[in-house]
Structures are given as structure tokens and as C-alpha cells.
Coordinates of C-alpha atoms and ligand atoms in Angstrom, one line a residue:
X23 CA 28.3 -6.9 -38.9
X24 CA 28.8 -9.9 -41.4
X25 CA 24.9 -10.3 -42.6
X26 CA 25.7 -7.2 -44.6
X27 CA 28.8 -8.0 -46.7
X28 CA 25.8 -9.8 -49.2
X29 CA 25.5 -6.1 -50.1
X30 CA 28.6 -4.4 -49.4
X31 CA 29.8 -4.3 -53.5
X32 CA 26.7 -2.3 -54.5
X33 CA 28.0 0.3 -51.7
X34 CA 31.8 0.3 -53.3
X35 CA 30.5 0.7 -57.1
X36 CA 32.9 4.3 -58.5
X37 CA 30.4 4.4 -60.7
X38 CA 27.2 5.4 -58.9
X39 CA 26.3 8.9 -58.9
X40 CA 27.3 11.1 -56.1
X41 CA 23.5 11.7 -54.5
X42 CA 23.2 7.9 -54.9
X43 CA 26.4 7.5 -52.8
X44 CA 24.6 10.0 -49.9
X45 CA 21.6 7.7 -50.3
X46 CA 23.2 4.6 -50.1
X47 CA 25.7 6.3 -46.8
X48 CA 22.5 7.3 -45.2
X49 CA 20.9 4.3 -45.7
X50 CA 23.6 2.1 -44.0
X51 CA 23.7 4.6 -41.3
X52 CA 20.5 4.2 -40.7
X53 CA 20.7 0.2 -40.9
X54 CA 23.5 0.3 -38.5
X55 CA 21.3 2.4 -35.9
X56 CA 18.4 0.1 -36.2
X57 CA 20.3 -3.1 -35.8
X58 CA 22.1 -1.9 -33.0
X59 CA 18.8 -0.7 -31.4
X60 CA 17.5 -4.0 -32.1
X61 CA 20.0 -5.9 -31.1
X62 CA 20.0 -3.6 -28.0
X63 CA 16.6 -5.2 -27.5
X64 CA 17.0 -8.7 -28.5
X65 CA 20.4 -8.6 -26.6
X66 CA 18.2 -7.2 -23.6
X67 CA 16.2 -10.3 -22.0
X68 CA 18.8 -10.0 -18.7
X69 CA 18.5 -5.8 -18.6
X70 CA 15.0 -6.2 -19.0
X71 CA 14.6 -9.1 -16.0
X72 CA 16.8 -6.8 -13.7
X73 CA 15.0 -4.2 -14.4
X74 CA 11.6 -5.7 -13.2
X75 CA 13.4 -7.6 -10.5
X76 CA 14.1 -3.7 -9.8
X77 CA 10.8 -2.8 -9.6
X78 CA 9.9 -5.6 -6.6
X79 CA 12.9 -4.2 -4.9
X80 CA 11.8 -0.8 -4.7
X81 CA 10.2 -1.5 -2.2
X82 CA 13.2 -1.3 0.0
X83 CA 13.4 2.2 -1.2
X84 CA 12.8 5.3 1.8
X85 CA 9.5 5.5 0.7
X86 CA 8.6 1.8 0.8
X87 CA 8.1 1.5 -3.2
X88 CA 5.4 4.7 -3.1
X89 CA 6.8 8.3 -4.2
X90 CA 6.0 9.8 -0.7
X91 CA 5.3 8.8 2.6
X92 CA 3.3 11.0 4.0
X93 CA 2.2 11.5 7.7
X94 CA -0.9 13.4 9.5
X95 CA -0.2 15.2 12.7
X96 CA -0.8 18.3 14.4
X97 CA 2.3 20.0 14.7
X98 CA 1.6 20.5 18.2
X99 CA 2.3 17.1 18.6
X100 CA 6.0 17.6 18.5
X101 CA 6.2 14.2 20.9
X102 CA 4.6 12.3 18.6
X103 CA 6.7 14.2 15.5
X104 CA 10.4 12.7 17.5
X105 CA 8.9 9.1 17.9
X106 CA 7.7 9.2 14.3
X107 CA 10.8 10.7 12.6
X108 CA 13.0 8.1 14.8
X109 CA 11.1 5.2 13.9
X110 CA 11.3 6.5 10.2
X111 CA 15.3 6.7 10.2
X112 CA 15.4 3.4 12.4
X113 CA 13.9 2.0 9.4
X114 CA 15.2 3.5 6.6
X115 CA 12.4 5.6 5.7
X116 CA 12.0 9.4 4.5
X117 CA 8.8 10.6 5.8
X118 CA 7.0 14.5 5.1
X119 CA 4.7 15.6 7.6
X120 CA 1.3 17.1 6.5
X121 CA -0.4 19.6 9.2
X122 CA -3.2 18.1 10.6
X123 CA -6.1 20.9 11.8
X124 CA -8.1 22.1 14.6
X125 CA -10.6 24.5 12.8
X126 CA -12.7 23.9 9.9
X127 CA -15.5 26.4 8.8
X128 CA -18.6 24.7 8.3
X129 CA -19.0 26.5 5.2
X130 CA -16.0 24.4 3.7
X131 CA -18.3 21.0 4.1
X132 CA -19.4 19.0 1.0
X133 CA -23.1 18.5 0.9
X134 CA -24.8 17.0 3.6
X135 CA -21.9 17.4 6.0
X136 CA -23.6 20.5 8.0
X137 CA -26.7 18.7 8.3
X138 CA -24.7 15.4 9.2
X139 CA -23.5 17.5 12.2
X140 CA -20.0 15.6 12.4
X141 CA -18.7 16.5 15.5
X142 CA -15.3 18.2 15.8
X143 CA -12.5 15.6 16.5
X144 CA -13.9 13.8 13.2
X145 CA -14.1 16.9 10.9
X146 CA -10.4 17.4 12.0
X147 CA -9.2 14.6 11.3
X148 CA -11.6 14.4 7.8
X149 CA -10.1 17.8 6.9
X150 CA -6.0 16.3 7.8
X151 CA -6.7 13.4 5.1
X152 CA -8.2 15.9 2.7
X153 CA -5.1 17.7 2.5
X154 CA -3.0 14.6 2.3
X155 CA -4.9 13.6 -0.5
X156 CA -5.0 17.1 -2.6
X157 CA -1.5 17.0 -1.7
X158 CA -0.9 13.6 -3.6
X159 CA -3.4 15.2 -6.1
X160 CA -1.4 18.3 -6.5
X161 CA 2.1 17.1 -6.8
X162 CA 0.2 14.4 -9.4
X163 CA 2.5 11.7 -7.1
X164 CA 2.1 8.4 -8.5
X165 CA 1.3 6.9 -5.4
X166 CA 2.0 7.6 -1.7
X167 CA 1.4 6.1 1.9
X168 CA -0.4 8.0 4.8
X169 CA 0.3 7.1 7.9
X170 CA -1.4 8.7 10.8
X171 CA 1.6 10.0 13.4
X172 CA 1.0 7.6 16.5
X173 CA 1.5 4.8 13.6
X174 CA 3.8 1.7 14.6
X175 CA 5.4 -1.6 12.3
X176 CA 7.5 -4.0 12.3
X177 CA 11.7 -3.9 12.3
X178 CA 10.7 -5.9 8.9
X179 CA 8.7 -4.1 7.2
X180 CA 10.2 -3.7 4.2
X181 CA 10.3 -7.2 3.9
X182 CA 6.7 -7.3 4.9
X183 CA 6.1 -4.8 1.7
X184 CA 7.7 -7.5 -0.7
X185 CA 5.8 -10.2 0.3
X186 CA 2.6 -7.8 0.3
X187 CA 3.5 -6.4 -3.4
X188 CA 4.1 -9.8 -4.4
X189 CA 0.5 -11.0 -2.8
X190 CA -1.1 -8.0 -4.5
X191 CA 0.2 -8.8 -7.9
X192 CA -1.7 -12.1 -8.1
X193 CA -5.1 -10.4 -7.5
X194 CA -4.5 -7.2 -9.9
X195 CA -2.3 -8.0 -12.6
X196 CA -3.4 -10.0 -15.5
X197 CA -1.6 -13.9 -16.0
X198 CA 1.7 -13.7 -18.0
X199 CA 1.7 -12.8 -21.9
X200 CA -2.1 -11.5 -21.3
X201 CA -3.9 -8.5 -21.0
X202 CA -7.4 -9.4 -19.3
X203 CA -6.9 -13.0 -18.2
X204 CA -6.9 -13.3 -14.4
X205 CA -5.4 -16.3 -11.6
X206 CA -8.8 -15.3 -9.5
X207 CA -11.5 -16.6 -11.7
X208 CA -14.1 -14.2 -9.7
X209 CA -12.2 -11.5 -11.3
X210 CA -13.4 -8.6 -11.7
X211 CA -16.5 -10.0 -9.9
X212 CA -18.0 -13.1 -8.9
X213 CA -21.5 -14.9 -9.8
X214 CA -23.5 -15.6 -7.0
X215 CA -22.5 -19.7 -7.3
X216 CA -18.8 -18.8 -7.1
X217 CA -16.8 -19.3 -4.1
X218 CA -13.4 -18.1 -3.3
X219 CA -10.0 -19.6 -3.8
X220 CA -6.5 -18.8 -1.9
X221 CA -3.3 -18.5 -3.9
X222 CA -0.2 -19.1 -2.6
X223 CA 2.4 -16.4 -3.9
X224 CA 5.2 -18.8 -3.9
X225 CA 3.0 -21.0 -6.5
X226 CA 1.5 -18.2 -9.0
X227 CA 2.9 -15.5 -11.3
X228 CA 1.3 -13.1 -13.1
X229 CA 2.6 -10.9 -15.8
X230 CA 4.5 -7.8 -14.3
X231 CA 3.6 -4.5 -13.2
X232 CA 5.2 -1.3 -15.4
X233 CA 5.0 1.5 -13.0
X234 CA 4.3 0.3 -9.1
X235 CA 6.2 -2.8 -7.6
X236 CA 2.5 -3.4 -6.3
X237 CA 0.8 -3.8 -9.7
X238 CA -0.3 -1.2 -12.1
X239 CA -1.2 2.2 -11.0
X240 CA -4.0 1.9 -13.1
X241 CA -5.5 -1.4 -11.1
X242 CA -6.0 -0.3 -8.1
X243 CA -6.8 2.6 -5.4
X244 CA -6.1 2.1 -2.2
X245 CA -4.1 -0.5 -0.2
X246 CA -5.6 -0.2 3.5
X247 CA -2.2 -1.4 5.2
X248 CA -3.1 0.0 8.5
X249 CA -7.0 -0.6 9.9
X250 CA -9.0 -1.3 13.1
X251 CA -10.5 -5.1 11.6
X252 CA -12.1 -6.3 8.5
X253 CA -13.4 -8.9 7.4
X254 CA -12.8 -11.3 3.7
X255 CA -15.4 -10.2 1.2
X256 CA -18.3 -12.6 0.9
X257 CA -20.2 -13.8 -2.6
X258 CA -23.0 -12.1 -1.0
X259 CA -21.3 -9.1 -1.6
X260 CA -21.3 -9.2 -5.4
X261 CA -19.8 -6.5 -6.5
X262 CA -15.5 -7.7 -5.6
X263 CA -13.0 -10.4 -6.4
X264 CA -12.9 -12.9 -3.8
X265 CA -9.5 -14.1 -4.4
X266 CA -7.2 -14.5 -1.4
X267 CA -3.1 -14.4 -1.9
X268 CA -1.8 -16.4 1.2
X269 CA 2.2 -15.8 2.7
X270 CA 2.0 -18.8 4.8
X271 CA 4.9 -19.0 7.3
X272 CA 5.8 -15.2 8.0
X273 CA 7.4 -15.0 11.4
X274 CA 6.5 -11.8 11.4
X275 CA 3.2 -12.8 12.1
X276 CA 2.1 -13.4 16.1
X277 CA 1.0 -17.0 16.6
X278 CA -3.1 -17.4 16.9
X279 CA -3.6 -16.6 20.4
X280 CA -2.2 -12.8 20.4
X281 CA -3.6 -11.8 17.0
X282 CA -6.5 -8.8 18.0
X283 CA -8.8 -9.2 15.4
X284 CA -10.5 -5.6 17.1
X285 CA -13.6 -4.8 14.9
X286 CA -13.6 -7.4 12.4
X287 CA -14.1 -11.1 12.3
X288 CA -11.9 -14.1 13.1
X289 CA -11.8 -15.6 10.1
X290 CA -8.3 -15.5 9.4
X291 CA -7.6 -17.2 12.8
X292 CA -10.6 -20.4 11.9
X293 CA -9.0 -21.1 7.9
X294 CA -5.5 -20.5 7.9
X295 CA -2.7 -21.8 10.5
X296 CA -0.6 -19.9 12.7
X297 CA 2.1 -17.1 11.1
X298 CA -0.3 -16.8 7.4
X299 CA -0.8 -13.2 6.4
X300 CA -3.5 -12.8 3.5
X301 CA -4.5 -9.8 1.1
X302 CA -8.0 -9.4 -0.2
X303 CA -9.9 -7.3 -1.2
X304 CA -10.6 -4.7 1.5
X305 CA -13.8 -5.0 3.4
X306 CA -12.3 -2.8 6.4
X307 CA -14.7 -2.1 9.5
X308 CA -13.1 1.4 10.8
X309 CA -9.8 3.3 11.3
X310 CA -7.8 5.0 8.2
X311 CA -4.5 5.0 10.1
X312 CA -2.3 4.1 7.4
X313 CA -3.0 3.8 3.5
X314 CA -1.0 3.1 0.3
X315 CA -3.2 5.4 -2.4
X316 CA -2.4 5.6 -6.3
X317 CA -2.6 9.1 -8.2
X318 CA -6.2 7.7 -9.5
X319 CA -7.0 6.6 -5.7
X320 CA -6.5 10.1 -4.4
X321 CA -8.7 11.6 -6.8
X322 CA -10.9 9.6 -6.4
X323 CA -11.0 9.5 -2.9
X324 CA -10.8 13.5 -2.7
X325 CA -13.7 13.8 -5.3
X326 CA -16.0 11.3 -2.8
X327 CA -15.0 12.3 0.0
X328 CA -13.7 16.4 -0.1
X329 CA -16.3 17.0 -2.7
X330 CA -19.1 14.4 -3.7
X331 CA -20.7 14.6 0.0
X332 CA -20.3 14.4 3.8
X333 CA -22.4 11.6 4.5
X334 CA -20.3 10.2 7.8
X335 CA -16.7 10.4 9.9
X336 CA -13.5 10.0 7.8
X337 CA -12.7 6.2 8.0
X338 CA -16.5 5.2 7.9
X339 CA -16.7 7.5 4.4
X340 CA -13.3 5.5 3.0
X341 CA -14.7 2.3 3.6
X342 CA -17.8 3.0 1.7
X343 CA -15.9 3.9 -1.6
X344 CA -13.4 1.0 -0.8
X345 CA -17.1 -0.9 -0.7
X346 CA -19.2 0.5 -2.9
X347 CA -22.1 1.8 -1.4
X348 CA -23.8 4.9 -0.1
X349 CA -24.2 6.2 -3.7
X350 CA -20.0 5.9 -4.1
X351 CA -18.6 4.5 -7.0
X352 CA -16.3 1.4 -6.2
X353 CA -12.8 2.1 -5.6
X354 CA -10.2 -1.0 -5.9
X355 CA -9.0 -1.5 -2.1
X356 CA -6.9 -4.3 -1.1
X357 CA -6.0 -4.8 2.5
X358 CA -4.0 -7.2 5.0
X359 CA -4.8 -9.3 7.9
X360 CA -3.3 -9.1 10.1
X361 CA -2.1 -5.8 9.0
X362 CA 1.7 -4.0 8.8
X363 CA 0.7 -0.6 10.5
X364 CA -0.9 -0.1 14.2
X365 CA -1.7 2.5 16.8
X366 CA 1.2 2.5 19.3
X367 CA 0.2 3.7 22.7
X368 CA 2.7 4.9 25.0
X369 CA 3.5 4.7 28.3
X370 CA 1.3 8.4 29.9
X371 CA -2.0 9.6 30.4
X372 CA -4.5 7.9 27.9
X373 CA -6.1 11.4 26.8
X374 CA -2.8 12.4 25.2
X375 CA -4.1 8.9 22.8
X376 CA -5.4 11.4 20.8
X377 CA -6.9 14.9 20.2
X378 CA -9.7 14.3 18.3
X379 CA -11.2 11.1 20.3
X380 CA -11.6 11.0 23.7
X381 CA -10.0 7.9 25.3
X382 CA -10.9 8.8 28.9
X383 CA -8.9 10.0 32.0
X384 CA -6.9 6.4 32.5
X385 CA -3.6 5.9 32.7
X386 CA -1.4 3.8 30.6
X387 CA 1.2 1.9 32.4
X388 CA 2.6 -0.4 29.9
X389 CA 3.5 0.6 26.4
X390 CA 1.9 -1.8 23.7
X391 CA 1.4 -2.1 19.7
X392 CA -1.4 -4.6 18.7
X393 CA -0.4 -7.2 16.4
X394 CA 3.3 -6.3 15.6
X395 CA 5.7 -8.5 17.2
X396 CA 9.6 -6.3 16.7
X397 CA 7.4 -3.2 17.4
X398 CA 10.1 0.3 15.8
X399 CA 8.4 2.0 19.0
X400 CA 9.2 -0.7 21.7
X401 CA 12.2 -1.6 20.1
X402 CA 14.2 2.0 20.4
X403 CA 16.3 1.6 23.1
X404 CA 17.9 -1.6 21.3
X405 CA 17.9 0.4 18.3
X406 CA 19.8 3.8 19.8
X407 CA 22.5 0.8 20.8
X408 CA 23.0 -0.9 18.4
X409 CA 21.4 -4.2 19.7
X410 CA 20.0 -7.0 17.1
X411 CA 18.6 -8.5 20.8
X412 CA 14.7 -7.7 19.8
X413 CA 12.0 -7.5 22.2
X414 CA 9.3 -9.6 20.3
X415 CA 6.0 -8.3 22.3
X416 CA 4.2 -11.9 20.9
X417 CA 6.8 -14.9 21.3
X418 CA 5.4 -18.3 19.9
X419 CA 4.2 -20.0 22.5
X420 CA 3.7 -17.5 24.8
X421 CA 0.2 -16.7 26.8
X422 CA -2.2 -14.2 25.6
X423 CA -1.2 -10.8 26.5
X424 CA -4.3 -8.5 27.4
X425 CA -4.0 -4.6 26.6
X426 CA -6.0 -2.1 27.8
X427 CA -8.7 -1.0 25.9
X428 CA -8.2 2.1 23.1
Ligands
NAG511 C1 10.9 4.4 -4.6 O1 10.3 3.6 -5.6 C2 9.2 4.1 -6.2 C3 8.6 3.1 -7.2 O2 9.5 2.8 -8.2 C4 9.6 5.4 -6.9 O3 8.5 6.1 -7.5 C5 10.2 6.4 -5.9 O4 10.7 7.5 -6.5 C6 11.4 5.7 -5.2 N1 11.8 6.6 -4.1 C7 13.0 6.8 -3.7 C8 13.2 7.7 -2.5 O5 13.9 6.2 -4.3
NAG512 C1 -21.2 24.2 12.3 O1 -22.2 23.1 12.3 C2 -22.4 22.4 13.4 C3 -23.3 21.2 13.2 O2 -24.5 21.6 12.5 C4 -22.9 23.3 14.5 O3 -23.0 22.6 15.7 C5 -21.9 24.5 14.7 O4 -22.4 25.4 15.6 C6 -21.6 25.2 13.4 N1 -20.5 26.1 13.6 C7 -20.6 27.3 13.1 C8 -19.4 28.2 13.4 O5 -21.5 27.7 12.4
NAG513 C1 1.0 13.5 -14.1 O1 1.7 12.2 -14.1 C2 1.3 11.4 -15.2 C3 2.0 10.1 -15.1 O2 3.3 10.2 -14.5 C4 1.7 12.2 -16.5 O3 1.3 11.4 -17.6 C5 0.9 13.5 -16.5 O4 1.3 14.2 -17.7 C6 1.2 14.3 -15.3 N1 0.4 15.5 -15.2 C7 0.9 16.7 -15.1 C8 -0.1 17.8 -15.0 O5 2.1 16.9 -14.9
NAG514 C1 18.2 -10.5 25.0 O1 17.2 -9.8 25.8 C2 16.5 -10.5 26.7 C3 15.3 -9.7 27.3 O2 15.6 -8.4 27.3 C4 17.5 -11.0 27.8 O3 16.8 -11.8 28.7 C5 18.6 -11.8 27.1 O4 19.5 -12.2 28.0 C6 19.2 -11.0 26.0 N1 20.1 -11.9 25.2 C7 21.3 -11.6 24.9 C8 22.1 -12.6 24.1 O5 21.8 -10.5 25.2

């Protein structure tokens, strides 16, 4: 407290008149609380570079970073409810289940969706993500991931989610000490003559998120973590960012030759080498099977899709908002490739696959997850004992394993 002895005699003169003394009392009270909050401040750069560091890290958190996880299921499907609440604690995560359905009333159908004549196994599964989504809406949760219930990942995951919250950043948040200044220079969208650029994330930084370790609630929707193929946007498309953030070599990732690009294109496997994961902007061809969403996403995505209109099944309707079209405004939709989440599909008969598709009267001998290599799901039996001894379904430099189709 030595910078104010300059004006410590004033404060000791008998003479001044007692309201001056309250004045002059109060005023170094007040002093003394505003120094010590500033100090508190200018003392702070360390507290304040945990407390982001914090922010990355909560993504080790139960819930992966989000406030919720949520996941779909009928509650019928108590086998798939044991597989999914194991894989959850195996991995340190706190999951809520949210019924899926078997009856809707046509009369409950936003316009066009009677005419539309979406059959039944879609209009449940439409109706399941609806109330995942008022759910989020509801409860005015900043953010939570849906998973479908026959969902698998990695052992890593949570590792996977840093280095995905860390890719995200670079295409959402703005450059450090700036509010609108972007690394991707096709940001917020490119001119026909632009092409895009890949950023590593161990060479960029941009300025730091406040309330999501995956960039500002405000800047984006949805992050489509779990999908059936996509593709990178295109300058043809016009209306997205075609920045790529590259994690170049992520064991995680199978080597070339196992990756199932399923619906969307190979891309991924022509420009980058073996063991790269990139984000980008989603342009996802089907499947909803697992999705980050903000408290803005889930409006948004309730309003299109619960309310706005019917115009086509579930996943088809979430990739047109995530692109733009059928009269749907643009939502911001980032997405992986390969990505984190995939169907598992268990040893049994392949109708019990699902109960609103039909995947035909097969049987499936061998149990498989596309795409992830320490698969929760395969990996239980080492997991109930304690084993670190992971089966890896895709070794490096193994041969191409074929699945069966579904
Ligand atoms: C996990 O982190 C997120 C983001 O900071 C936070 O909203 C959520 O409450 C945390 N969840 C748990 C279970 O700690
Ligand atoms: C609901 O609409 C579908 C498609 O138009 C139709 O096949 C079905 O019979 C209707 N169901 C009821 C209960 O009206
Ligand atoms: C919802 O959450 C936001 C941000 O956390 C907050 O500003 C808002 O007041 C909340 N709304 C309600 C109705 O609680
Ligand atoms: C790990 O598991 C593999 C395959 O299950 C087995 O061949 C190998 O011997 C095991 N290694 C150890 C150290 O237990």
C-alpha cells in the first residue's frame, strides 16, 4: 500500500470536520477495494490462463465438454440400454436416456409431412430427435450430444474431443485480440475464385472461446460427430467456409485401407496421408447417429424441423439446414472425417439392427464398428478385467477387413 502515503497527512489532519473525516474514511475504503480488485485482475494473467486451459479440458468432463449427453432409444430396447450405460461408465461418461417412440398421430406433422407420406420407422425416429431437441430447448442446456443407442467410439475419445475442440476453434473463433478477423480467409463465405486451405492445429491459434471448450455457443449449431459419409464443401457451394483444421498423426485413426468412407466421397483418403482426421464444415450425406448441438442449434433445428415443415426423413431434413437448402436457413455444422461415433452391430439376428429400418433376415456372425479401431463395444471383456491388452479391429498394416453390409 505505499503509492498512497503521498496522501496519507491530509487523512491524519485533527482539524478537518467530522463528515469530512467519513468522506475521507469512505473514500480510502473505497480506494482500497478497487486496488485490490484491480490488482486481483492485473495480478490474474496465470488464474485467467488456467482458467481457459480449463475450458479445453472440460472436455474430459462426463459429459464430454457439453452439459448433457443425451441418448435415443426405445425403452424396449433394454439390450441396447446395458451395452450403452456400460460403454458410458467404461468411459467416464454420464449419459440420460430420452424415450424414443412407436406412435405418432399424423395430426402432430408440420406442414407437408402428411402429404410427404413418411413412412413409419422414419416418423419414429423424426419424432425421438424432436424430443431430444425440445428437451435441450426446454432445460435452455447450453449444449448437449445425442447419440443414438446402438452408438460406438473409441477407448480415446475424450482425447479425440480435445483435438476436435481444438480443430473447431480454428474455423469458428475469431484470430487472437480480434473480434471478426478469421485464420480461414473464405470465412464466413467464399468468392467463387477462392479455394480452400488446411490448418494444422498444432500451427494456428485463435482467440479463446468463453462459454464451450469448442468455440462460442454463439458460432455454431451443430457438430455432426457421428454420420454415414460426407463429403468437404466445394466453392461451388457458395454459401460455407472452406477451411480445413487437419490433426495429422492420430493413431486413433485406421490406416487408408480400412477407412469406410460409406455414402460420401474419398477425398480424405486421395489429400491427406494415413492416421489425419479433418473438421470442416459439414456437408454430411445421411445418418444423424450422433450430434453435439448448441442451445441456438436446437432451436433452430426444432423450429426447421418440428415446426417449419416435413419436407423428408430425419437425417435427410438435418442435412439440409446443416446445408442450406430446401427453403432452410443455414445452420453452422461442422463435422469429422473420419468421424468419433459409429453404429456398432452385434453379434445376432440383423433385424434386431434396428426397429425402424429393415436390415433383412441375415445373420450377423461377427461383431464390428466401422472406422473405430479400440471399439468401447468390442473392447468390454478387457474392460470388465481390467486389461490395457486392446483389441484394435484396424491394426496398421493389416489387410482390409470386409463387414457385412448395414
Ligand atoms: C462439463 O463441461 C461443460 C462445459 O464447460 C459444462 O457445461 C458441464 O456442466 C460440465 N459437466 C460436468 C458433468 O462437469
Ligand atoms: C397418416 O398418414 C399416412 C400417410 O399419408 C397414412 O398412410 C396413414 O394411414 C395415416 N394414418 C392415420 C392414422 O390417419
Ligand atoms: C437460458 O440460458 C441463457 C444462457 O445461459 C440465459 O442467459 C437465459 O437467461 C436462460 N433462459 C432462461 C429462461 O432461463
Ligand atoms: C494381447 O492380446 C492378443 C490378442 O488377444 C494376444 O495375442 C496377446 O498375447 C496379448 N498380449 C499380452 C501381453 O497379453
Amino acid at each position: 500500500m505505499k503509492h498512497f502515503s503521498a496522501s496519507t497527512p491530509m487523512f491524519f489532519n485533527p482539524r478537518l470536520h467530522p463528515r469530512a473525516w467519513l468522506l475521507a474514511c469512505g473514500c480510502l475504503i473505497l480506494t482500497y477495494i478497487v486496488a485490490t480488485l484491480t490488482g486481483g485482475f492485473t495480478l490474474s494473467p496465470a488464474k485467467r490462463l488456467t482458467s481457459q486451459k480449463d475450458l479445453l479440458n472440460d472436455v474430459f468432463n462426463a459429459t464430454l465438454g457439453f452439459q448433457k449427453i443425451l441418448v435415443i432409444g426405445l425403452p424396449s430396447r433394454t439390450d441396447r440400454r446395458d451395452s450403452m450405460s456400460l460403454a458410458a461408465a467404461f468411459s467416464g461418461l454420464q449419459v440420460e436416456y430420452v424415450d424414443g417412440v412407436t406412435q405418432v398421430d399424423n395430426k402432430t406433422l408440420p406442414p407437408g409431412g402428411v402429404e410427404r407420406g413418411i413412412d413409419g420407422g422414419s416418423l419414429f425416429a423424426w419424432r425421438a430427435h424432436m424430443n431430444a431437441l425440445r428437451l435441450i430447448v426446454e432445460q435452455n442446456l447450453t449444449s448437449a450430444l445425442v447419440l443414438e443407442d446402438d452408438i460406438d467410439w473409441d477407448i480415446r475419445i475424450k482425447a479425440q474431443m480435445k483435438e476436435f475442440a481444438r480443430a473447431a476453434r480454428l474455423l469458428v473463433q475469431p484470430l487472437p485480440h480480434t473480434r471478426e478477423q478469421y485464420l480461414d480467409p473464405t470465412y464466413p463465405s467464399p468468392s467463387a475464385d477462392q479455394g480452400y486451405q488446411s490448418f494444422d492445429v498444432n500451427e494456428h491459434a485463435t482467440s479463446d472461446p468463453t462459454d464451450s471448450p469448442y468455440g462460442d455457443i454463439s458460432r455454431w449449431d451443430l457438430l455432426w460427430l457421428g454420420h454415414c459419409g460426407c463429403r468437404f464443401p466445394l466453392a461451388s457451394d457458395l454459401n460455407v467456409p472452406l477451411g480445413r483444421a487437419v490433426i495429422a498423426n492420430d493413431d486413433t485413426v485406421p490406416e487408408h485401407q480400412h477407412l469406410d468412407m460409406e455414402y460420401g466421397n474419398d477425398e480424405l483418403l486421395r489429400q491427406y496421408p494415413p492416421h489425419t482426421r479433418v473438421v470442416s464444415r459439414a456437408r454430411v450425406n445421411t445418418c444423424s447417429l450422433a450430434y453435439a448441438i448448441s442451445q441456438p442449434g436446437a432451436r433452430r433445428f426444432l423450429y426447421e424441423l418440428g415446426v417449419h415443415k416435413m419436407s423428408d426423413p430425419n437425417d435427410i431434413m438435418f442435412r439440409y439446414v446443416c446445408d442450406g437448402v430446401d427453403d432452410r436457413q443455414l445452420a453452422t455444422c461442422l463435422t469429422f472425417q473420419p468421424q468419433l461415433f459409429q453404429h456398432h452391430r452385434p453379434v445376432g439376428a440383423k433385424a434386431g439392427f434396428s426397429d425402424i429400418a429393415d436390415h433383412g433376415d441375415g445373420f450377423n456372425d461377427r461383431a464390428f464398428t466401422r472406422n473405430v479401431r479400440w471399439s468401447v463395444r468390442l473392447n468390454f471383456a478387457n474392460l470388465v478385467s481390467g486389461s490395457a491388452n486392446y483389441t484394435d479391429s484396424f491394426p496398421d498394416g493389416g489387410r482390409k477387413v470386409h463387414f457385412p453390409d448395414g
